[in-house]
Coordinates of C-alpha atoms (C1' of nucleotides) in Angstrom, one line a residue:
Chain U
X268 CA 25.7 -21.9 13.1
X269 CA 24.6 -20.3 10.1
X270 CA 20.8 -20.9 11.3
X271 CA 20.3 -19.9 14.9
X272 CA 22.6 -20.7 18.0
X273 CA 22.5 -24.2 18.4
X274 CA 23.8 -25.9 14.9
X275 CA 21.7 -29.1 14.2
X276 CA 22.7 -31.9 12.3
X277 CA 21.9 -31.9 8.3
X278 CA 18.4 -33.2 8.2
X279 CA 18.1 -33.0 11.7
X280 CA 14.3 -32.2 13.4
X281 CA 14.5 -29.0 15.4
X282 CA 14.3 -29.8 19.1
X283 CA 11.2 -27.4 19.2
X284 CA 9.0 -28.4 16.0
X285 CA 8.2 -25.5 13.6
X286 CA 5.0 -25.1 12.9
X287 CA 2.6 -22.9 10.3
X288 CA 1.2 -21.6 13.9
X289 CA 4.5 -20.5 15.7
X290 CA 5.7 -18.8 12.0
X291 CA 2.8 -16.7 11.5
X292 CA 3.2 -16.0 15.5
X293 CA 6.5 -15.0 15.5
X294 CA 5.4 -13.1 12.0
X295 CA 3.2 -11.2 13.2
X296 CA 5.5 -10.0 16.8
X297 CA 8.6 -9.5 14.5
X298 CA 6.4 -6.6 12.5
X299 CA 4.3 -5.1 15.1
X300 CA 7.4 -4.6 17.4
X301 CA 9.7 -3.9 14.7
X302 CA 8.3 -2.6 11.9
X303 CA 7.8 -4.2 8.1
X304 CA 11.7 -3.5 7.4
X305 CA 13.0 -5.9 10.2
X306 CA 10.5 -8.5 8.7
X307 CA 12.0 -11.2 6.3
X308 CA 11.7 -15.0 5.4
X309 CA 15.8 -14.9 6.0
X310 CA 15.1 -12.8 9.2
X311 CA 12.2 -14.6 10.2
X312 CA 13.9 -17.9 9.8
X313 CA 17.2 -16.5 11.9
X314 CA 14.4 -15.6 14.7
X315 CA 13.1 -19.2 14.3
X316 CA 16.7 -20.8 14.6
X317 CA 15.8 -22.7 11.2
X318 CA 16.8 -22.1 7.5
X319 CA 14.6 -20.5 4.9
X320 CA 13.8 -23.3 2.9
X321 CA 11.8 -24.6 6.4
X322 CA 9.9 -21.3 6.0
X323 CA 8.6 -22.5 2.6
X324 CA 7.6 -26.2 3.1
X325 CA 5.3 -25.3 6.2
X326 CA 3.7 -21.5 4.8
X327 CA 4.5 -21.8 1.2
X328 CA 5.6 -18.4 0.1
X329 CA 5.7 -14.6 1.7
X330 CA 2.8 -13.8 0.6
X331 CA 1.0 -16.7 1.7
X332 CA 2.5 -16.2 5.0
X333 CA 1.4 -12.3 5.1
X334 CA -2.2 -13.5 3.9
X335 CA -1.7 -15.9 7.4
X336 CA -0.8 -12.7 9.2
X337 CA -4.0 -11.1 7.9
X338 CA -5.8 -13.2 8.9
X339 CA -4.8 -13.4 12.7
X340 CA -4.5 -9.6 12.4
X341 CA -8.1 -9.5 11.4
X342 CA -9.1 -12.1 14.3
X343 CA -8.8 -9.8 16.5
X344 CA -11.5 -8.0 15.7
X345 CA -14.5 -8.4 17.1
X346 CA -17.9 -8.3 15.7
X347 CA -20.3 -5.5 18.0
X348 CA -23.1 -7.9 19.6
X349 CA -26.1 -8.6 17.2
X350 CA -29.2 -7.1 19.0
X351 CA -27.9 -3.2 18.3
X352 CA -29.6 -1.3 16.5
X353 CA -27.9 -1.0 12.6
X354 CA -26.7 2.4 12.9
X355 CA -24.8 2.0 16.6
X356 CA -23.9 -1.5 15.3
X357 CA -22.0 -0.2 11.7
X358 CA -20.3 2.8 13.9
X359 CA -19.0 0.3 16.7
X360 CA -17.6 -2.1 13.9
X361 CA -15.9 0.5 12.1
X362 CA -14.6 2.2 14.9
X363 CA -12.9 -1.1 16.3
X364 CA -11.7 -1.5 12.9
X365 CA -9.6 1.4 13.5
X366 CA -8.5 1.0 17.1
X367 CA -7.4 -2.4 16.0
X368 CA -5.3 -0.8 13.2
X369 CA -4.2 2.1 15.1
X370 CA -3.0 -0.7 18.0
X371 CA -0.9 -2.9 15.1
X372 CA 0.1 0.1 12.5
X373 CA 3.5 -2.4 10.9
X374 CA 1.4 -5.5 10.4
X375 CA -2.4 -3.7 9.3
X376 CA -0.3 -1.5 6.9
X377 CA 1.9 -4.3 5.6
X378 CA -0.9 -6.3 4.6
X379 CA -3.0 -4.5 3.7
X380 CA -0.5 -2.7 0.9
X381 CA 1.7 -6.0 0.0
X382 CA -0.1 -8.9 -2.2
X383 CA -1.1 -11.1 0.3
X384 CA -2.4 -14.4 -1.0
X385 CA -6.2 -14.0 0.4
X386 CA -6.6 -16.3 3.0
X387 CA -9.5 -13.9 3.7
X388 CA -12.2 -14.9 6.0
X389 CA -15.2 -13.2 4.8
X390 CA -16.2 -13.3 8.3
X391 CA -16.6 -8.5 8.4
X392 CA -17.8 -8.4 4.8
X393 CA -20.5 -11.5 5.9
X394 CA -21.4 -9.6 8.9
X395 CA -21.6 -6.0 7.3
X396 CA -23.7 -7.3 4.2
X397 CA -26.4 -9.0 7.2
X398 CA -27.1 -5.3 8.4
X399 CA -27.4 -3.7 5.2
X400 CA -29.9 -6.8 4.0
X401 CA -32.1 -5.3 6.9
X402 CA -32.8 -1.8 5.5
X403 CA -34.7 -2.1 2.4
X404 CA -31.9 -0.7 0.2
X405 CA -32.9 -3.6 -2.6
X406 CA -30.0 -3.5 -5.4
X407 CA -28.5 -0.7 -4.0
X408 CA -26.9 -2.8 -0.9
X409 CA -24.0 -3.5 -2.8
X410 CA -23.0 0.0 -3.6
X411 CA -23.6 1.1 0.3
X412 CA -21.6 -2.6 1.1
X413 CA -18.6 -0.8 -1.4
X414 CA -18.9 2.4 -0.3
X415 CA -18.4 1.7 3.9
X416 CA -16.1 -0.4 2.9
X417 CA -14.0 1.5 0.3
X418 CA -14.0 4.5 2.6
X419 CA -13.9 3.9 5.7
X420 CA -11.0 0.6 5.2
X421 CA -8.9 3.4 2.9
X422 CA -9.6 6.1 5.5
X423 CA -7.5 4.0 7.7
X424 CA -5.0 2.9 5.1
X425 CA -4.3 6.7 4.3
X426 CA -4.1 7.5 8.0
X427 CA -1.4 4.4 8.5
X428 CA 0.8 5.7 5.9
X429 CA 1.2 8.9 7.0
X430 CA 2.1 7.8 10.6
X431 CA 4.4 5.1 9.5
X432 CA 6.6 6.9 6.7
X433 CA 8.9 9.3 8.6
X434 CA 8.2 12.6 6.4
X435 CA 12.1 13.6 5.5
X436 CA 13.5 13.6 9.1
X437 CA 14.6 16.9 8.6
X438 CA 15.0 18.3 12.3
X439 CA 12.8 21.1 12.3
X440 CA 11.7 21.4 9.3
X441 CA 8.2 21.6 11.2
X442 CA 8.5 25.3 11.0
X443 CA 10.1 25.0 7.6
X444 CA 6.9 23.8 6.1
X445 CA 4.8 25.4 8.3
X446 CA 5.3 28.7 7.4
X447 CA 7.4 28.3 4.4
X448 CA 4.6 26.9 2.0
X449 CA 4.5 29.6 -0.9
X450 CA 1.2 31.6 -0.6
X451 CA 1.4 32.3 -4.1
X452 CA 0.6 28.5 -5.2
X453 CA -1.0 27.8 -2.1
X454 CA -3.4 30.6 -1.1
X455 CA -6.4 28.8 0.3
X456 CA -4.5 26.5 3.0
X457 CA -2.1 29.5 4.0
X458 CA -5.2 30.8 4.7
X459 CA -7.2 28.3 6.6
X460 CA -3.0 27.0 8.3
X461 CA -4.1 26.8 11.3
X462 CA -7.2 24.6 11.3
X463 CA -5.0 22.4 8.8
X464 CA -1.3 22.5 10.1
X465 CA -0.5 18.9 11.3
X466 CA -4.3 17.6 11.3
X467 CA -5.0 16.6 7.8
X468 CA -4.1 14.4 4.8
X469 CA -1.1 15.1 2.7
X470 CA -0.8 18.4 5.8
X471 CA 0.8 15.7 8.5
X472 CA 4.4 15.6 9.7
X473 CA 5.1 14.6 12.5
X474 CA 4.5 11.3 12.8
X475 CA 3.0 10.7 16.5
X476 CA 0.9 14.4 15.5
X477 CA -0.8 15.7 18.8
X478 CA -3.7 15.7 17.2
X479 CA -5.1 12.6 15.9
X480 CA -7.7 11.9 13.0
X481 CA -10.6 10.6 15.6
X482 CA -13.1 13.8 14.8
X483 CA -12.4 13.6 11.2
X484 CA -13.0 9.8 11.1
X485 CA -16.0 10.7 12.9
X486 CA -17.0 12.9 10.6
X487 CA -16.9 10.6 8.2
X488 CA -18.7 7.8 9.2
X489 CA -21.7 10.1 9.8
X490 CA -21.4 11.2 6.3
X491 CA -22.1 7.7 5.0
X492 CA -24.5 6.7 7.5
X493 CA -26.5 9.4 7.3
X494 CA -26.6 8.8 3.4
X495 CA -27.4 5.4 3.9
X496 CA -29.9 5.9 6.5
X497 CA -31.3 8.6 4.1
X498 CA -31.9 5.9 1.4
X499 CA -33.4 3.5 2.7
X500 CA -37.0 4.4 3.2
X501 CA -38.7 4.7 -0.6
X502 CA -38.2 8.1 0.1
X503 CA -36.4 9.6 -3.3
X504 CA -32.7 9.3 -4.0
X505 CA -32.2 12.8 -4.1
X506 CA -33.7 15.5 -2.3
Chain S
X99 CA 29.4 -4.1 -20.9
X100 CA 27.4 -4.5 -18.0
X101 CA 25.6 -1.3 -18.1
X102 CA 23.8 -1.1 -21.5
X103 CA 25.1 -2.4 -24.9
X104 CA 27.5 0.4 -25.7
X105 CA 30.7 0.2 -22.9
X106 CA 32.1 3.5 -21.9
X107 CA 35.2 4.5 -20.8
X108 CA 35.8 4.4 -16.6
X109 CA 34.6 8.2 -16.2
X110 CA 33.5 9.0 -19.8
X111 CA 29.7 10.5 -19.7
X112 CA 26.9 9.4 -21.5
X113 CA 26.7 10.4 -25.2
X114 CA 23.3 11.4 -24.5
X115 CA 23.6 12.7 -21.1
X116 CA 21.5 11.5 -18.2
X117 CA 19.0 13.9 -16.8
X118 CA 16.6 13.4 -13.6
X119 CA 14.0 14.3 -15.9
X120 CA 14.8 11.4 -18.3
X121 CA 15.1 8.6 -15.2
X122 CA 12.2 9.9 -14.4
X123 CA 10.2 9.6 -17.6
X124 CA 11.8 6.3 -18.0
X125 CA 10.8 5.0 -14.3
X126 CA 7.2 6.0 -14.7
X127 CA 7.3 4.0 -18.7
X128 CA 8.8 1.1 -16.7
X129 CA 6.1 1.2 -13.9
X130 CA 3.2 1.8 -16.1
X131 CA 4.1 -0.6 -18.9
X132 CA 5.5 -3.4 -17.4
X133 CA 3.9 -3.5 -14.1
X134 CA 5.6 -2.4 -10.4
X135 CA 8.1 -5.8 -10.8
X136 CA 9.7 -4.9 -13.6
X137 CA 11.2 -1.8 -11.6
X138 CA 14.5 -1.7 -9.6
X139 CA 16.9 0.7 -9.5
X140 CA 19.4 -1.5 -11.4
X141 CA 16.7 -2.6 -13.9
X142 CA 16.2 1.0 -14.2
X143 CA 19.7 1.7 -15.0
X144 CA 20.0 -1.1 -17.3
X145 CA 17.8 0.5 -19.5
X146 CA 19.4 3.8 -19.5
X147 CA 22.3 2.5 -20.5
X148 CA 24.0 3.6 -17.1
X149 CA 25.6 2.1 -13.9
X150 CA 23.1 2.1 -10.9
X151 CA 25.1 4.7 -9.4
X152 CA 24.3 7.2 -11.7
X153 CA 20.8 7.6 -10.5
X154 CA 21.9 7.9 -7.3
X155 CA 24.0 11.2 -8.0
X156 CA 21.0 12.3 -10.1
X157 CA 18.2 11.7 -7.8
X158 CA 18.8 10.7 -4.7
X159 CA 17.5 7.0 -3.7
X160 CA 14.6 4.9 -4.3
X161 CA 12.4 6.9 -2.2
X162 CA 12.9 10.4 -3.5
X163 CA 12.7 8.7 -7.2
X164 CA 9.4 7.1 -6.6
X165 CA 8.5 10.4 -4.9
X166 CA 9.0 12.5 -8.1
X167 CA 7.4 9.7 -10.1
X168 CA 4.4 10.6 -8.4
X169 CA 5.1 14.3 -8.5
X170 CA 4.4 13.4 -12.7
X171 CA 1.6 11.3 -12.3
X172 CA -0.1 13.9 -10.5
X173 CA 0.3 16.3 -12.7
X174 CA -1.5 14.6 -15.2
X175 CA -4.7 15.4 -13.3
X176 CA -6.3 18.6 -14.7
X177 CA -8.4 20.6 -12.0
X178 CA -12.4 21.6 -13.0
X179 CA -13.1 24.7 -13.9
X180 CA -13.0 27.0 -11.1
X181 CA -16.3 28.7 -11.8
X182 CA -18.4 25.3 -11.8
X183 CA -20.6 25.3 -8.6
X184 CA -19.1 23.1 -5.8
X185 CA -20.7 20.3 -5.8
X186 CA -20.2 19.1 -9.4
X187 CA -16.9 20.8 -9.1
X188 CA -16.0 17.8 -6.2
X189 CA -17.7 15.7 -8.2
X190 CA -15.6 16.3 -11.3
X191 CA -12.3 16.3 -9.6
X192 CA -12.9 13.0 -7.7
X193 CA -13.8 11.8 -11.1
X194 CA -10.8 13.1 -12.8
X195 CA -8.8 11.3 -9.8
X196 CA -9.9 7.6 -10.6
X197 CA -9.8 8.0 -14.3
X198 CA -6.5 9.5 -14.2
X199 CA -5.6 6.4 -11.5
X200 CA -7.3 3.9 -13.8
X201 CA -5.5 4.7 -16.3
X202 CA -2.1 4.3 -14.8
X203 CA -3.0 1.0 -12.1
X204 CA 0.6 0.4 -11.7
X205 CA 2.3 4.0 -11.4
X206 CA -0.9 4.8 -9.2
X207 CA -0.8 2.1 -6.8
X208 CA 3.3 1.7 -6.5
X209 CA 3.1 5.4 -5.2
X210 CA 0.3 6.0 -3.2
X211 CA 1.3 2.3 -1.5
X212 CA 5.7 2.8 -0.8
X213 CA 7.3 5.6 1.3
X214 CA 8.1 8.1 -1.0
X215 CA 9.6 10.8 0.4
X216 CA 7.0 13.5 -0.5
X217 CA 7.8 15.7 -3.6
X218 CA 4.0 16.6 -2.8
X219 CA 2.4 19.3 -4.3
X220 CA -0.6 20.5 -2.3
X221 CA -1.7 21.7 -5.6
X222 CA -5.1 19.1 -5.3
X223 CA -5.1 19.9 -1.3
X224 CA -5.0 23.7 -1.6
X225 CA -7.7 23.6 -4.5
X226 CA -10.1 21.5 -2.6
X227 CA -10.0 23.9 0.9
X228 CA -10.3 26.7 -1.6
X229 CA -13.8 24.9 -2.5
X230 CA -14.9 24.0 0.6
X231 CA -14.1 27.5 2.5
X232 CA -17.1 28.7 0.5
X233 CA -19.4 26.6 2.4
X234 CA -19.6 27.8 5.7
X235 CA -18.5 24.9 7.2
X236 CA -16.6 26.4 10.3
X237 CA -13.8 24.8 11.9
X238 CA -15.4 21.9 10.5
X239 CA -13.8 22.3 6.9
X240 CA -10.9 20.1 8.3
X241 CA -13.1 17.0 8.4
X242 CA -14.6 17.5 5.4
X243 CA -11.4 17.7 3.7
X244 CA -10.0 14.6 5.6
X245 CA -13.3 12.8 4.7
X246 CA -13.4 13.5 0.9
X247 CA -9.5 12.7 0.9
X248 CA -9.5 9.4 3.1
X249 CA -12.4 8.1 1.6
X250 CA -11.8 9.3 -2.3
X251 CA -8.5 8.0 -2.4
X252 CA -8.7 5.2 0.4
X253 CA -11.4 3.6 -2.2
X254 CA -8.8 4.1 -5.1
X255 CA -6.2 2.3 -3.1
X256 CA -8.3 -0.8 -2.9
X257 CA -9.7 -0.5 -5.9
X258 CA -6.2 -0.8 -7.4
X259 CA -4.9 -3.2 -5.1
X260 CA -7.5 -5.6 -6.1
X261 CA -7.2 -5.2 -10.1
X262 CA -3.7 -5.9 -9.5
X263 CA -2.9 -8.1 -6.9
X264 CA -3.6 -11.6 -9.0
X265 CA -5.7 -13.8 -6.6
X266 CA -4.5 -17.3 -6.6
X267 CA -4.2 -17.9 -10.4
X268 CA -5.7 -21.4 -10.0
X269 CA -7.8 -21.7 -13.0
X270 CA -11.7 -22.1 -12.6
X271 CA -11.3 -21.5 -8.9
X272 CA -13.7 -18.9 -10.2
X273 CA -16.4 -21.6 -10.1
X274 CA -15.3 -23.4 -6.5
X275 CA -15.3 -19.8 -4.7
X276 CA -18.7 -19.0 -6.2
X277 CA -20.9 -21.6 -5.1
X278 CA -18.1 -23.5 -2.7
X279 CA -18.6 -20.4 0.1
X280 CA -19.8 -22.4 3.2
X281 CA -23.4 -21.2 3.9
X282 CA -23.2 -22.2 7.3
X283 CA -20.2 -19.6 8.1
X284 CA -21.0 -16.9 5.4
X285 CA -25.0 -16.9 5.3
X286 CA -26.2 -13.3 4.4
X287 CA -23.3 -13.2 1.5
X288 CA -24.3 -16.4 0.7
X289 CA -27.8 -15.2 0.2
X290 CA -26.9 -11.8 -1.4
X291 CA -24.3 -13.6 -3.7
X292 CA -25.6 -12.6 -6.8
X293 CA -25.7 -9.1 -5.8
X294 CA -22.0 -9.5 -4.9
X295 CA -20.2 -11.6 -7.0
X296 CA -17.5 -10.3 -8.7
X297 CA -18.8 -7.1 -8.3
X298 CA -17.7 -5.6 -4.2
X299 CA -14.4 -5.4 -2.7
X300 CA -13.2 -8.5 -0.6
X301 CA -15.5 -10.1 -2.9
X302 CA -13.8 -10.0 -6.2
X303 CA -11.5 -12.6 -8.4
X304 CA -11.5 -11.6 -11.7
X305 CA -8.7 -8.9 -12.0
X306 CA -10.5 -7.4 -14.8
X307 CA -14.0 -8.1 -13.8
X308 CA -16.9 -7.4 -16.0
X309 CA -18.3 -5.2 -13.5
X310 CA -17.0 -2.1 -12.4
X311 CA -17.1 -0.1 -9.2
X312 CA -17.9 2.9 -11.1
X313 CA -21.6 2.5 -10.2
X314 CA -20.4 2.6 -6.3
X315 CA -18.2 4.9 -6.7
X316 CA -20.5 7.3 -7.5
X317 CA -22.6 6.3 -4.8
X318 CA -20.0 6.8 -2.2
X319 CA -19.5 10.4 -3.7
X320 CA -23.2 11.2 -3.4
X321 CA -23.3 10.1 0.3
X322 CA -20.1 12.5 0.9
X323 CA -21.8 15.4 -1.1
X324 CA -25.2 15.3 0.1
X325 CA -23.9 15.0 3.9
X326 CA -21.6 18.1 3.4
X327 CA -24.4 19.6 1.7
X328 CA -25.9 19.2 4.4
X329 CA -23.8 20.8 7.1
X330 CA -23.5 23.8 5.5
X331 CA -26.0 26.3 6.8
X332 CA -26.4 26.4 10.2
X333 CA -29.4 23.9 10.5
X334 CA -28.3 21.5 13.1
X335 CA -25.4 18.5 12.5
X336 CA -28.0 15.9 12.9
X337 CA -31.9 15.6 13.4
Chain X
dA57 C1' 30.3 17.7 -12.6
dC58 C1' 29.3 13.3 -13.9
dC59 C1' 30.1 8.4 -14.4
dT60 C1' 32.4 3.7 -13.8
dG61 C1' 33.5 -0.5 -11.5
dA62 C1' 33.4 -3.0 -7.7
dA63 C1' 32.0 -4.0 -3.4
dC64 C1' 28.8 -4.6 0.9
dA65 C1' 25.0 -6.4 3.0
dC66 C1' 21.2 -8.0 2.0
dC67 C1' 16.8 -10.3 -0.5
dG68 C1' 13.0 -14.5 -2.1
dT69 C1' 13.0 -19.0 -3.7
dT70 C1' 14.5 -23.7 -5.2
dC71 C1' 16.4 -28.2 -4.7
dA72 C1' 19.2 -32.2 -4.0
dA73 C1' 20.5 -34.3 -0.1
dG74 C1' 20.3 -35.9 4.4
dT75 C1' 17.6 -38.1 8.8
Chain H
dA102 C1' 7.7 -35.8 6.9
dC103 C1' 10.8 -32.4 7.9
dC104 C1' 15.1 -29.9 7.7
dT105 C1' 19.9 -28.7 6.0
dG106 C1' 23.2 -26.5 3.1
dA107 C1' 24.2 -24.4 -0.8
dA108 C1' 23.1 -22.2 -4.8
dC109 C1' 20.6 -18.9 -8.2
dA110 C1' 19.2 -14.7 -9.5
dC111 C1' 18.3 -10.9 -7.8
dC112 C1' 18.1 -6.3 -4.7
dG113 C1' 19.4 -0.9 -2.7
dT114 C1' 23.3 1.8 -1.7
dT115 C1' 28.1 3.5 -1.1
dC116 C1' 32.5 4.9 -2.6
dA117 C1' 37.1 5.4 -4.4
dA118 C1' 38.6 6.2 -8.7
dG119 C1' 38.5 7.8 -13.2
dT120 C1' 37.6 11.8 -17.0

DNA sequence: ACCTGAACACCGTTCAAGT
DNA sequence: ACCTGAACACCGTTCAAGT
């Protein structure tokens, strides 16, 4: 019973049939409730009760598979209804964006970092590009396109890595860092600690932090879509 | 000799003795070079001319190694000039940051995308609060930072990602994904797809496309500049 | 202090062979 | 068409033992 509890005959059909759909199902629950490490074809396949070769004749390869996973990751998100205005609409989709992520942190950070073969549905960028035709930006659409996209889809990426990766689990090393950063190299944030301490990139530790990255995210978002809103009209680039 | 092509003694050391500065030299040549496959630990080894275990007494694991990897790769970005004003200081710096990423895809990407166990400097961290504590920002200084830093970088990442990664290498797919998007599911990229080809993320094949993001880049970095321009004084957030 | 040699517990992927 | 069983060529990490 190398394969699973109940030991099938050579060649034999599994009882249950495998399919691409119960793979990328089981897939995607194996990472979300047990992180990227307990993932593997060989684990995958033990969950499955088949061998790994199975794995490959119905999904082809991992990263085929983890492009499957994207995509039924990225299913779950839905688009904001169309009739909003394009400002409400752009801050509902990318703030979904992030609850989804936030709500699956293993899988949206697996796939998102590991070369998955795109089985990428187009189906945001689609969307997103629809709004953007509507404001007059002429040539200049594909920048703001890059720009929401590049930011606020790496915003998130940043955010997941720094919840996921258990900082050295040094016990209280909190206080270590905290206080122990050398004021000599590091003048301006001993200064400004407090606003900082535990609430900002590359300033995190603990990985469930009391304070979460929702204002700063925020922040953000208004940023860009003030900046877009700001170019749209032929009112000058700059200014 | 399974350790290099000149077999020591059980016990003898190296005749040119291993240093964590020299794994590490050789680790980021490997990375950069030869791309984020060619790199194990034993691969690593193999070309020092030493057992695995060696690097293990020398620095730790995987993690801590990939860690100080990025420790030297950030290094290699030089600050502005502290007495430029701080807008084309930001602007400089973020620049720096890409190039500096560009020019190292592999090293860049390998780190910023596997938990390694910081070695992090807060050199780049400290020197951007510095900057923005000028502004008069308030307690808001937090979100700019985490703004500027999610976005900067976030765009990077997936920059990188997409350079790298090689989409399905089926020939003159090139051709079929051009034209062969259904306009029924993808309409407004379908109209815009001149705009887009080649040329915006999710919508990219070439891994060294003709067209770079620089163009967007520098868009994104406007829209981040002229919005935290403009929450500096105490005119009002929005309006 | 520094390194070997071997072992442990894994990986992803391929393939002939079975039903 | 679908799956087994075994093999190939790897991994990261640990550890007793040597010098």
């Amino acid at each position: 019973m190398t394969a699973g509890s109940s030991a099938r005959k050579r060649g034999a059909r599994a009882e249950v049939p495998i399919t691409a759909e119960a793979i990328v199902d089981t897939a995607f629950r194996m990472i979300d409730e047990r992180g990227a490490d307990a993932f593997s074809m060989r684990s995958l396949a033990n969950e499955l009760g088949v061998f790994p070769a199975t794995l490959y004749w119905h999904v082809g390869d991992r990263a085929r598979l983890l492009g499957l996973v994207e995509l039924r990751w990225s299913e779950g998100i839905e688009l904001p209804d169309e009739c909003e205005h394009w400002r409400d609409w752009m801050l509902e989709l990318a703030r979904r964006y992030r609850r989804h992520a936030l709500r699956h942190p293993h899988v949206a950070r697996l796939v998102s970092v590991e070369r998955a073969r795109n089985v990428d549905t187009l189906r945001i960028p689609d969307a997103i590009i629809g709004k953007l035709s509507s404001l007059g930006l002429g040539d200049q659409i594909v920048h703001a396109y890059n720009a929401m996209m590049g930011a606020v889809r790496g915003f998130v990426v940043l955010e997941l890595s720094m919840a996921i990766d258990p900082p050295p689990p040094d016990d209280a090393d909190v206080e270590d860092d905290m206080r122990g950063i050398d004021p000599e190299r590091f003048p301006h944030l001993t200064q400004h600690f407090h606003l900082f301490a535990d609430r900002a990139l590359s300033v995190r530790w603990s990985e469930t932090s009391q304070y979460s990255l929702d204002e700063s995210y925020e922040y953000l978002l208004q940023l860009l879509l003030d900046g877009i809103e700001g170019r749209m009209k032929p009112r000058r680039t700059r200014g």
